[in-house]
Coordinates of C-alpha atoms in Angstrom, one line a residue:
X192 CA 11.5 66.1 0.8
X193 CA 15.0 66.1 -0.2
X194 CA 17.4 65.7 2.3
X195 CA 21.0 67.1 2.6
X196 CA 23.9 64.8 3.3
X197 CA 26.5 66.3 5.6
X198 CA 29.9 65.2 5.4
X199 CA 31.6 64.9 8.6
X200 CA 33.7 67.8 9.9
X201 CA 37.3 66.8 9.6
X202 CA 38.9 66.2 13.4
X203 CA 40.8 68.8 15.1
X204 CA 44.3 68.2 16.2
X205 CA 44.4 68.4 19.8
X206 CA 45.7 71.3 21.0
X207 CA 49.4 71.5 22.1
X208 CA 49.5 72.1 25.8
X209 CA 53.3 73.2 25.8
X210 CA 53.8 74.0 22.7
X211 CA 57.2 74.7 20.8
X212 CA 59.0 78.2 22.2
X213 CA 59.0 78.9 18.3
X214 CA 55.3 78.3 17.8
X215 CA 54.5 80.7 20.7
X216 CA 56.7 83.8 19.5
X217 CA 59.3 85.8 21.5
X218 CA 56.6 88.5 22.8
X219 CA 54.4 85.7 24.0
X220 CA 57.9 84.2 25.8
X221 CA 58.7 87.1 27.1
X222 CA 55.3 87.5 28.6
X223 CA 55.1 84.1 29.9
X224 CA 58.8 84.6 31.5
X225 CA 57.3 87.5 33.5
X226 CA 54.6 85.8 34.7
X227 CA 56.3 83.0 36.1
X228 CA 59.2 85.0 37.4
X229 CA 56.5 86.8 39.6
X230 CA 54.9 83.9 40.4
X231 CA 58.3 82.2 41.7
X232 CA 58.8 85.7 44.0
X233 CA 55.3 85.0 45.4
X234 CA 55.6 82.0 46.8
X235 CA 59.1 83.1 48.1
X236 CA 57.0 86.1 49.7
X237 CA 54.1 83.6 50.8
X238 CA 57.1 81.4 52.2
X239 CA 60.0 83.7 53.8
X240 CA 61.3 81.3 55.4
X241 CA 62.8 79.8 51.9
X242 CA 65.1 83.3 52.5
X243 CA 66.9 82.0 55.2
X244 CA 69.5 80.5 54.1
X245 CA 70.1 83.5 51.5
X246 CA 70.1 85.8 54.7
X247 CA 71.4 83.7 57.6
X248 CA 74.4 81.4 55.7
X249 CA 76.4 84.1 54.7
X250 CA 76.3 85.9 58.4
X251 CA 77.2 82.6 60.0
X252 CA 80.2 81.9 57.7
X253 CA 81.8 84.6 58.6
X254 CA 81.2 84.5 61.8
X255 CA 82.6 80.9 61.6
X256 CA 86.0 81.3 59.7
X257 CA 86.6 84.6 60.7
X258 CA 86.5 84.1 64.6
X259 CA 87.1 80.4 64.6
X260 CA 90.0 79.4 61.8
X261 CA 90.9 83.2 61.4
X262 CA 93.7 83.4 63.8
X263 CA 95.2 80.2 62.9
X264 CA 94.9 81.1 59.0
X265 CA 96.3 84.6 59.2
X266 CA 98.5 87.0 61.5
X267 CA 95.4 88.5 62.5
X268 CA 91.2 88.0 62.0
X269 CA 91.1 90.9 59.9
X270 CA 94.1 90.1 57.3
X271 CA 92.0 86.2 57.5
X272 CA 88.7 88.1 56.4
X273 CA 90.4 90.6 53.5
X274 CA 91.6 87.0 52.4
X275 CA 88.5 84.8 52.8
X276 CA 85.4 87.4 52.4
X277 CA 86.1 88.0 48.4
X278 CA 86.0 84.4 48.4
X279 CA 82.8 83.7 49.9
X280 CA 81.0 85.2 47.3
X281 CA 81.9 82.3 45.2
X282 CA 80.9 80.0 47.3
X283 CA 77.5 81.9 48.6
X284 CA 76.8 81.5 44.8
X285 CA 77.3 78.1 44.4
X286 CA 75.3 77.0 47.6
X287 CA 72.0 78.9 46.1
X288 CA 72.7 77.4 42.5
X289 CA 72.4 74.0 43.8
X290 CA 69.5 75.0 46.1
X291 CA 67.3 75.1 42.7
X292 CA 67.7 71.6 41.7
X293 CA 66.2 71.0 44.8
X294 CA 62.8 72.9 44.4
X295 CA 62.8 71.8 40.7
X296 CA 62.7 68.4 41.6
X297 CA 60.2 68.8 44.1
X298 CA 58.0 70.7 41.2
X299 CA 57.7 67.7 39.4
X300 CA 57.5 65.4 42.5
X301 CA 54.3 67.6 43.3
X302 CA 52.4 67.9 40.6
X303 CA 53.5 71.6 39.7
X304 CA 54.8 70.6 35.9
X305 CA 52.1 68.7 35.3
X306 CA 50.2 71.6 35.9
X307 CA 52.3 73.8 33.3
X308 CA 51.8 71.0 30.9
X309 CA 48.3 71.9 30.3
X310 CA 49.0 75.6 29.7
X311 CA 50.4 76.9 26.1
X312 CA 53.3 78.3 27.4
X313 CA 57.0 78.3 26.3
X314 CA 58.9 75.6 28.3
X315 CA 61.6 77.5 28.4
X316 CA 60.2 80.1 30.3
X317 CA 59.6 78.0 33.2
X318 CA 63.7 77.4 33.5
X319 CA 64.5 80.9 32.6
X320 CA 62.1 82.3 35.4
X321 CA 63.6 79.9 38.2
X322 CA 66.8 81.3 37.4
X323 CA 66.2 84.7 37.6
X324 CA 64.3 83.9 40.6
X325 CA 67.2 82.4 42.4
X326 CA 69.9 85.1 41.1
X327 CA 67.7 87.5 42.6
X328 CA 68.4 85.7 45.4
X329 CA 71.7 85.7 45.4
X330 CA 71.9 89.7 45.1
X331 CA 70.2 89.3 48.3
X332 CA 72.6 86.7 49.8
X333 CA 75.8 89.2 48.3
X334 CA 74.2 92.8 50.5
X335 CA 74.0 90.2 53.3
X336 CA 77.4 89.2 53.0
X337 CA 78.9 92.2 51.9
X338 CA 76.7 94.4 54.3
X339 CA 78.4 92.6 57.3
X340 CA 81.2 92.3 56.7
X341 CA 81.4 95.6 56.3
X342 CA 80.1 96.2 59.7
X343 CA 82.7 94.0 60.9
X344 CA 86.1 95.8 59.2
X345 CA 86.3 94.4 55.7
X346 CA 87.7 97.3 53.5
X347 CA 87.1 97.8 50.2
X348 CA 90.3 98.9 48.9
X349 CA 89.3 98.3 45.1
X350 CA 86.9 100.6 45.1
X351 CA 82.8 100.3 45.2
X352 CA 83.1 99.8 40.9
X353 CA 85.3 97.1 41.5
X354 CA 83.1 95.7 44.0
X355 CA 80.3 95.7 41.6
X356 CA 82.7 94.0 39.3
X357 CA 83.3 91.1 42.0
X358 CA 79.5 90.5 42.8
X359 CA 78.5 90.4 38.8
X360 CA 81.4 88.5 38.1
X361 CA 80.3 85.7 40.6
X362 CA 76.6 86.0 39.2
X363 CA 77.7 84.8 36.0
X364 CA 79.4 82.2 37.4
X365 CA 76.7 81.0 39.8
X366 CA 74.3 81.4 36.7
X367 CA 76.2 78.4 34.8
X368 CA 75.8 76.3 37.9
X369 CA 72.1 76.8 37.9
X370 CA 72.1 75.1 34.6
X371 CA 74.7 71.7 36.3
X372 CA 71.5 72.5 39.6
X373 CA 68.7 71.9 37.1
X374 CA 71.0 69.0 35.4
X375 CA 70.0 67.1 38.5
X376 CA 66.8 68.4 39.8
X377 CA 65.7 66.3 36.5
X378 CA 67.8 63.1 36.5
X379 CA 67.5 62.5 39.9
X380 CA 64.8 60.9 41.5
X381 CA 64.1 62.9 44.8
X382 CA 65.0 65.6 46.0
X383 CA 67.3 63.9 49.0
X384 CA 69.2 62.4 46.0
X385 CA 69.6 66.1 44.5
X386 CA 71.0 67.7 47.9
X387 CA 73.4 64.4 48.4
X388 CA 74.6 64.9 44.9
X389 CA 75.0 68.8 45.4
X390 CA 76.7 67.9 48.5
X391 CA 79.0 65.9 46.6
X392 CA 79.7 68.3 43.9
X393 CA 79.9 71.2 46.7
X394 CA 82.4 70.1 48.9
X395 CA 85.6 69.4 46.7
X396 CA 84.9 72.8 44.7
X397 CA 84.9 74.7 48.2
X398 CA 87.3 73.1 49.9
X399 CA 89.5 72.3 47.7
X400 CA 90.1 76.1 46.5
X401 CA 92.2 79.1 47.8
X402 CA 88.4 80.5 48.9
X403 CA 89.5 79.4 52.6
X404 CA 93.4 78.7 52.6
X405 CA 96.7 79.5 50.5
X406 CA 97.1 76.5 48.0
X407 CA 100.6 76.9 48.7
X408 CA 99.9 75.1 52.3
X409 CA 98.7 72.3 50.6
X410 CA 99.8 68.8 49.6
X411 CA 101.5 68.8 45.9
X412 CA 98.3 66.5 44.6
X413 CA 96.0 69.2 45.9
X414 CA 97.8 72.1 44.9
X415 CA 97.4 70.7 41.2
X416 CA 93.6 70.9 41.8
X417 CA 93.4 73.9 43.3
X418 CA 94.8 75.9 40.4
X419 CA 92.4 74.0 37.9
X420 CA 89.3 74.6 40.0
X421 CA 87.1 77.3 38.6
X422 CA 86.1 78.4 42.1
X423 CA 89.7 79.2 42.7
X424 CA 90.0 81.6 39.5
X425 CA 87.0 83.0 40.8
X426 CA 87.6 83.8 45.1
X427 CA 91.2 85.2 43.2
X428 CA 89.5 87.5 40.8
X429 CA 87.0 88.8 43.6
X430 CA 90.7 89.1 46.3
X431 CA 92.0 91.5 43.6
X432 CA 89.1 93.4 43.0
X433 CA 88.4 94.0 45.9
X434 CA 91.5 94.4 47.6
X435 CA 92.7 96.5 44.5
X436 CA 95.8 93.6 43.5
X437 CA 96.5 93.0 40.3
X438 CA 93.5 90.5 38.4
X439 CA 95.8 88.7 36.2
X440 CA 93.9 86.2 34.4
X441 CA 91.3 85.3 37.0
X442 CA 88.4 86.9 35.5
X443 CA 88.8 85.4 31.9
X444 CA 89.0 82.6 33.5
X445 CA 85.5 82.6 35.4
X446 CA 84.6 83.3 32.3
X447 CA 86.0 81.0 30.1
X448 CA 84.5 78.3 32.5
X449 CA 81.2 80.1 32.7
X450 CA 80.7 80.0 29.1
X451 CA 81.8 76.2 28.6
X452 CA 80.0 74.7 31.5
X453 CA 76.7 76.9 30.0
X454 CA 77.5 75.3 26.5
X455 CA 77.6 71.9 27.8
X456 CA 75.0 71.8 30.4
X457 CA 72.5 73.9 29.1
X458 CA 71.3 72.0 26.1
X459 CA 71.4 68.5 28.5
X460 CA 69.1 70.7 31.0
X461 CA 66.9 71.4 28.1
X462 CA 66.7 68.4 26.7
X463 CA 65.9 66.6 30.0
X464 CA 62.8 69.5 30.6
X465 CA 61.1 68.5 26.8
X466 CA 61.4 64.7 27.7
X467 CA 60.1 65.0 31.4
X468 CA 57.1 67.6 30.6

C-alpha cells in the first residue's frame, strides 16, 4: 500500500489581541467605544459612591467661598458669588479631569488592561470611552453647581443660551486636561503619585487665576501669571457669559489652549497606552 506524504500545515500567526485601530475598522471602533462607555457607567452605577465628589464638591465650594471669603472679597456675598460661580465651572472641570488619571492608573495596577489585552479591540476605544465617561460626569458636577447656586441667588443675566455656551465652553477645556490626567495615570507609578502630581498641577492653575480673586489685588509677579493662565481666560469667558459683559477674547482663548494642549498631549497619551498594553 502506498502511502501519502503530508506536508506540514504552515503555522498560524498568533492572533493579535489588541490589534491596530486601523485593522479593526471604524464600525467595529465605534462598537467597541460603546461597549466600554457603558461598561465605565456600570461600574459608576455598581459604585455610587465614585459620584460624590461630582455631587458633593461643587455644593461645598460654594458654600465655602461664598459664606466664608465672600464678604471679605466683595461688598456683599451675592456680588462675591456672580464673580466666583462662573468661575467654578472651570475649576469643577479640572478637579474631575485629573480624577481619571487616577482610576486609569489603578486599571493597570489591577489587572483591568491586562484583561483588555486579550480581546481584539481598538485601543483607542478604551481612552475614548473613559473620557466620555468622566465628561458625563462633569455635566453632572455643572446641574449640581449651577442648580444651587441657583437656589441660593445666582442670576443669569446672560441668558440660559449663554449659559449653555459657559458649561460647553468649559467641557472642551476640561476634555484637553483629561488627555494631561491620562499623561500621568500612565507614567506614574501609583496612583498616590498621580493624585500628588494632580495636586501639584491643580493648585497654581486655581489659585493663581481671577476664578477666586481680582488679579488686580495681586502682587506684580502674580499678576503676570494670572493673565497667561488658561483657567483665567476661561472663569472670564464664563463671568461674561453669564453675567451678559462683554467676552472679549476669552473664549478664543480657551480655545486656542484647548486645541494646543490636545495637540501635544494627546499623541504622548497615546503613545504611552500602545507601549504599556
Amino acid at each position: 500500500m502506498s502511502t501519502a506524504t503530508l506536508s506540514p500545515a504552515p503555522a498560524s500567526a498568533p492572533a493579535r489581541a489588541s490589534g491596530d485601530d486601523t485593522r479593526i475598522g471604524l464600525r467595529a471602533n465605534l462598537r467597541h467605544l460603546g461597549a466600554l462607555t457603558r461598561r465605565n457607567l456600570m461600574r459608576i452605577k455598581a459604585d455610587p459612591e465614585s459620584m460624590l465628589d461630582a455631587l458633593l464638591v461643587p455644593v461645598i465650594m460654594i458654600l465655602l467661598f461664598v459664606y466664608v471669603f465672600g464678604g471679605a472679597m466683595a461688598t456683599n456675598q451675592h456680588e462675591y458669588m456672580q464673580y466666583m460661580v462662573p468661575g467654578l465651572l472651570g475649576t469643577t472641570g479640572l478637579n474631575l479631569a485629573m480624577a481619571l488619571g487616577t482610576g486609569l492608573n489603578t486599571d493597570f495596577q489591577t489587572g483591568v488592561m491586562d484583561r483588555f489585552r486579550t480581546l481584539p479591540i481598538g485601543r483607542s476605544a478604551v481612552l475614548l470611552s473613559k473620557m466620555i465617561a468622566e465628561t458625563l460626569r462633569a455635566l453632572v458636577a455643572f446641574a449640581v453647581l449651577i442648580g444651587f447656586a441657583l437656589l441660593l441667588g445666582l442670576e443669569v443675566k446672560g441668558g440660559p443660551l449663554n449659559l449653555l455656551a459657559a458649561v460647553g465652553l468649559s467641557l472642551v477645556f476640561g476634555a484637553s486636561l483629561m488627555w494631561v490626567s491620562m499623561l500621568l495615570g500612565m507614567a506614574l507609578r501609583s496612583a498616590q503619585a498621580v493624585q500628588g502630581m494632580a495636586m501639584i498641577v491643580m493648585m497654581p492653575l486655581q489659585f493663581g487665576s481671577s476664578i477666586f480673586a481680582n488679579p488686580s489685588t495681586m502682587p506684580g509677579w502674580l499678576q503676570a501669571f494670572t493673565k497667561h493662565n488658561p483657567l483665567s481666560a476661561l472663569a472670564d469667558a464664563c463671568r461674561a457669559l453669564i453675567n451678559g459683559g462683554p467676552v472679549g477674547n476669552s473664549v478664543v482663548t480657551v480655545l486656542i489652549w484647548s486645541a494646543a494642549i490636545t495637540v501635544v498631549t494627546a499623541p504622548l497619551a497615546v503613545a504611552r497606552f500602545r507601549k504599556r498594553t
